[in-house]
PDB file of C-alpha atoms in Angstrom:
ATOM      1  CA  MET A  13     -37.047 -71.131  17.275  1.00 75.00           C
ATOM      2  CA  ILE A  14     -39.567 -68.370  16.711  1.00 83.00           C
ATOM      3  CA  ARG A  15     -39.065 -67.190  20.305  1.00 90.00           C
ATOM      4  CA  ILE A  16     -35.308 -66.930  19.888  1.00 90.00           C
ATOM      5  CA  THR A  17     -35.757 -65.016  16.647  1.00 92.00           C
ATOM      6  CA  THR A  18     -38.359 -62.747  18.269  1.00 93.00           C
ATOM      7  CA  ILE A  19     -36.117 -62.091  21.263  1.00 91.00           C
ATOM      8  CA  PHE A  20     -33.154 -61.449  18.968  1.00 92.00           C
ATOM      9  CA  LEU A  21     -35.210 -59.018  16.846  1.00 92.00           C
ATOM     10  CA  CYS A  22     -36.499 -57.252  19.992  1.00 93.00           C
ATOM     11  CA  LEU A  23     -32.930 -56.860  21.249  1.00 93.00           C
ATOM     12  CA  LEU A  24     -31.830 -55.655  17.835  1.00 94.00           C
ATOM     13  CA  LEU A  25     -34.682 -53.107  17.840  1.00 94.00           C
ATOM     14  CA  ALA A  26     -33.714 -51.925  21.353  1.00 95.00           C
ATOM     15  CA  VAL A  27     -30.075 -51.543  20.337  1.00 94.00           C
ATOM     16  CA  ALA A  28     -31.077 -49.654  17.180  1.00 95.00           C
ATOM     17  CA  ALA A  29     -33.385 -47.371  19.195  1.00 95.00           C
ATOM     18  CA  ALA A  30     -30.615 -46.705  21.744  1.00 95.00           C
ATOM     19  CA  GLY A  31     -28.136 -46.010  18.924  1.00 94.00           C
ATOM     20  CA  ARG A  32     -30.515 -43.604  17.249  1.00 95.00           C
ATOM     21  CA  TYR A  33     -31.202 -41.822  20.555  1.00 95.00           C
ATOM     22  CA  ARG A  34     -27.473 -41.508  21.175  1.00 96.00           C
ATOM     23  CA  ALA A  35     -26.886 -40.180  17.654  1.00 95.00           C
ATOM     24  CA  GLU A  36     -29.682 -37.603  18.076  1.00 96.00           C
ATOM     25  CA  GLU A  37     -28.239 -36.562  21.431  1.00 96.00           C
ATOM     26  CA  GLU A  38     -24.803 -36.093  19.816  1.00 96.00           C
ATOM     27  CA  VAL A  39     -26.378 -33.997  17.060  1.00 96.00           C
ATOM     28  CA  ARG A  40     -28.122 -31.804  19.670  1.00 96.00           C
ATOM     29  CA  ASN A  41     -24.884 -31.379  21.613  1.00 96.00           C
ATOM     30  CA  THR A  42     -22.960 -30.568  18.462  1.00 97.00           C
ATOM     31  CA  ARG A  43     -25.572 -27.991  17.376  1.00 97.00           C
ATOM     32  CA  SER A  44     -25.427 -26.458  20.841  1.00 96.00           C
ATOM     33  CA  ASP A  45     -21.630 -26.279  20.596  1.00 96.00           C
ATOM     34  CA  ILE A  46     -21.906 -24.679  17.153  1.00 97.00           C
ATOM     35  CA  ARG A  47     -24.333 -22.028  18.465  1.00 97.00           C
ATOM     36  CA  GLU A  48     -21.997 -21.324  21.371  1.00 97.00           C
ATOM     37  CA  ILE A  49     -18.996 -20.992  19.060  1.00 97.00           C
ATOM     38  CA  GLU A  50     -20.928 -18.684  16.723  1.00 97.00           C
ATOM     39  CA  THR A  51     -21.906 -16.517  19.697  1.00 97.00           C
ATOM     40  CA  ASP A  52     -18.264 -16.390  20.772  1.00 97.00           C
ATOM     41  CA  MET A  53     -17.262 -15.451  17.226  1.00 98.00           C
ATOM     42  CA  VAL A  54     -19.694 -12.525  17.246  1.00 97.00           C
ATOM     43  CA  LYS A  55     -18.303 -11.364  20.598  1.00 97.00           C
ATOM     44  CA  GLU A  56     -14.737 -11.644  19.319  1.00 97.00           C
ATOM     45  CA  ARG A  57     -15.581  -9.709  16.146  1.00 97.00           C
ATOM     46  CA  ARG A  58     -17.065  -6.931  18.281  1.00 97.00           C
ATOM     47  CA  ALA A  59     -13.951  -6.940  20.443  1.00 97.00           C
ATOM     48  CA  ILE A  60     -11.762  -6.749  17.320  1.00 97.00           C
ATOM     49  CA  GLN A  61     -13.804  -3.807  16.025  1.00 97.00           C
ATOM     50  CA  MET A  62     -13.417  -2.049  19.368  1.00 97.00           C
ATOM     51  CA  LEU A  63      -9.662  -2.670  19.354  1.00 97.00           C
ATOM     52  CA  ARG A  64      -9.338  -1.382  15.796  1.00 96.00           C
ATOM     53  CA  ALA A  65     -11.258   1.758  16.755  1.00 96.00           C
ATOM     54  CA  GLU A  66      -8.999   2.200  19.775  1.00 96.00           C
ATOM     55  CA  VAL A  67      -5.861   1.757  17.667  1.00 95.00           C
ATOM     56  CA  ALA A  68      -7.181   4.278  15.142  1.00 95.00           C
ATOM     57  CA  TYR A  69      -7.785   6.746  17.968  1.00 95.00           C
ATOM     58  CA  LEU A  70      -4.388   6.122  19.555  1.00 94.00           C
ATOM     59  CA  GLU A  71      -2.543   6.455  16.219  1.00 93.00           C
ATOM     60  CA  ASN A  72      -4.373   9.654  15.235  1.00 93.00           C
ATOM     61  CA  PRO A  73      -1.669  12.087  14.056  1.00 91.00           C
ATOM     62  CA  GLU A  74      -3.405  15.156  15.523  1.00 92.00           C
ATOM     63  CA  ARG A  75      -3.664  13.470  18.919  1.00 92.00           C
ATOM     64  CA  LEU A  76      -0.025  12.398  18.802  1.00 90.00           C
ATOM     65  CA  ALA A  77       1.051  15.903  17.782  1.00 87.00           C
ATOM     66  CA  LYS A  78      -0.802  17.391  20.772  1.00 90.00           C
ATOM     67  CA  ILE A  79       0.850  14.905  23.132  1.00 90.00           C
ATOM     68  CA  ALA A  80       4.271  15.573  21.604  1.00 86.00           C
ATOM     69  CA  ASP A  81       3.780  19.330  21.977  1.00 86.00           C
ATOM     70  CA  ALA A  82       2.669  18.931  25.582  1.00 89.00           C
ATOM     71  CA  LYS A  83       5.418  16.522  26.662  1.00 90.00           C
ATOM     72  CA  THR A  84       8.428  17.561  24.585  1.00 88.00           C
ATOM     73  CA  ALA A  85      10.010  20.664  23.145  1.00 82.00           C
ATOM     74  CA  LEU A  86      10.771  19.065  19.789  1.00 78.00           C
ATOM     75  CA  ARG A  87      10.585  21.254  16.721  1.00 77.00           C
ATOM     76  CA  PRO A  88      11.239  20.560  13.029  1.00 78.00           C
ATOM     77  CA  THR A  89      14.909  20.547  12.063  1.00 83.00           C
ATOM     78  CA  GLU A  90      16.173  23.839  10.708  1.00 85.00           C
ATOM     79  CA  SER A  91      18.656  24.060   7.861  1.00 83.00           C
ATOM     80  CA  ARG A  92      21.290  25.651  10.145  1.00 82.00           C
ATOM     81  CA  GLN A  93      21.259  22.458  12.249  1.00 83.00           C
ATOM     82  CA  ILE A  94      22.275  20.222   9.333  1.00 86.00           C
ATOM     83  CA  MET A  95      25.939  19.752   8.446  1.00 84.00           C
ATOM     84  CA  THR A  96      27.231  19.520   4.940  1.00 83.00           C
ATOM     85  CA  ALA A  97      29.567  16.700   4.013  1.00 81.00           C
ATOM     86  CA  ASP A  98      32.582  19.033   4.224  1.00 82.00           C
ATOM     87  CA  GLU A  99      31.605  20.192   7.699  1.00 83.00           C
ATOM     88  CA  PHE A 100      31.052  16.620   8.762  1.00 82.00           C
ATOM     89  CA  VAL A 101      34.543  15.582   7.702  1.00 82.00           C
ATOM     90  CA  ALA A 102      36.062  18.719   9.231  1.00 82.00           C
ATOM     91  CA  SER A 103      34.352  18.056  12.558  1.00 81.00           C
ATOM     92  CA  PHE A 104      36.407  14.881  12.951  1.00 79.00           C
ATOM     93  CA  GLY A 105      39.641  16.876  12.807  1.00 69.00           C
ATOM     94  CA  ASP A 106      40.735  15.832   9.327  1.00 60.00           C
ATOM     95  CA  ALA A 107      40.187  19.235   7.762  1.00 52.00           C
ATOM     96  CA  PRO A 108      43.218  19.025   5.388  1.00 55.00           C
ATOM     97  CA  ALA A 109      41.570  16.114   3.554  1.00 52.00           C
ATOM     98  CA  VAL A 110      38.965  18.512   2.229  1.00 48.00           C
ATOM     99  CA  SER A 111      39.828  21.867   0.801  1.00 53.00           C
ATOM    100  CA  ALA A 112      38.278  24.862   2.593  1.00 52.00           C
ATOM    101  CA  PRO A 113      34.849  23.771   3.773  1.00 49.00           C
ATOM    102  CA  THR A 114      32.110  25.809   2.229  1.00 54.00           C
ATOM    103  CA  ARG A 115      28.682  26.336   3.703  1.00 53.00           C
ATOM    104  CA  ARG A 116      25.991  24.932   1.441  1.00 51.00           C
ATOM    105  CA  THR A 117      22.327  24.406   2.055  1.00 52.00           C
ATOM    106  CA  PRO A 118      21.170  20.774   2.226  1.00 52.00           C
ATOM    107  CA  GLU A 119      19.109  21.257  -0.925  1.00 52.00           C
ATOM    108  CA  ASN A 120      22.295  21.937  -2.977  1.00 49.00           C
ATOM    109  CA  SER A 121      24.541  19.320  -1.369  1.00 54.00           C
ATOM    110  CA  ASP A 122      25.709  16.332  -3.339  1.00 65.00           C
ATOM    111  CA  VAL A 123      24.446  12.882  -2.343  1.00 65.00           C
ATOM    112  CA  ILE A 124      27.700  11.207  -3.374  1.00 67.00           C
ATOM    113  CA  LEU A 125      29.694  13.666  -1.296  1.00 65.00           C
ATOM    114  CA  HIS A 126      27.508  12.822   1.703  1.00 65.00           C
ATOM    115  CA  ALA A 127      28.103   9.121   1.180  1.00 68.00           C
ATOM    116  CA  LEU A 128      31.864   9.667   0.895  1.00 65.00           C
ATOM    117  CA  ALA A 129      31.839  11.768   4.060  1.00 67.00           C
ATOM    118  CA  MET A 130      30.064   8.990   5.893  1.00 68.00           C
ATOM    119  CA  ALA A 131      32.641   6.485   4.619  1.00 67.00           C
ATOM    120  CA  GLY A 132      35.455   8.527   6.167  1.00 60.00           C
ATOM    121  CA  PRO A 133      38.324  10.764   5.092  1.00 56.00           C
ATOM    122  CA  ALA A 134      40.259   7.955   3.383  1.00 54.00           C
ATOM    123  CA  ALA A 135      37.455   7.560   0.833  1.00 47.00           C
ATOM    124  CA  LEU A 136      37.842  11.195  -0.214  1.00 47.00           C
ATOM    125  CA  GLN A 137      41.475  10.792  -1.355  1.00 50.00           C
TER     126      GLN A 137
END
């Protein structure tokens, strides 16, 4: 009886030792995975910082203005290029709907009149 108990206890000890070894191995592997993930996180943060710096450079207004000047002939809109509401309506051939179009600067034009002109000549009547 003592031999069976001793053998059983020895087997139990071997199983416990193997279980502990396996648990320690899992802990080592997990710690290694954590270190690897943390290293990857640092690399990704650096990459994000580089991308943010690149976006800041690419969106720089002075840089974009230089490119626009070099590639296009765009200039700021002049007041003579902007139509008043009366001119807008008259340009669609419905000049009688509005009495004698007058030339006004955009600063003095009426917002409501612009909205009515956009709505069409029927809205003016």
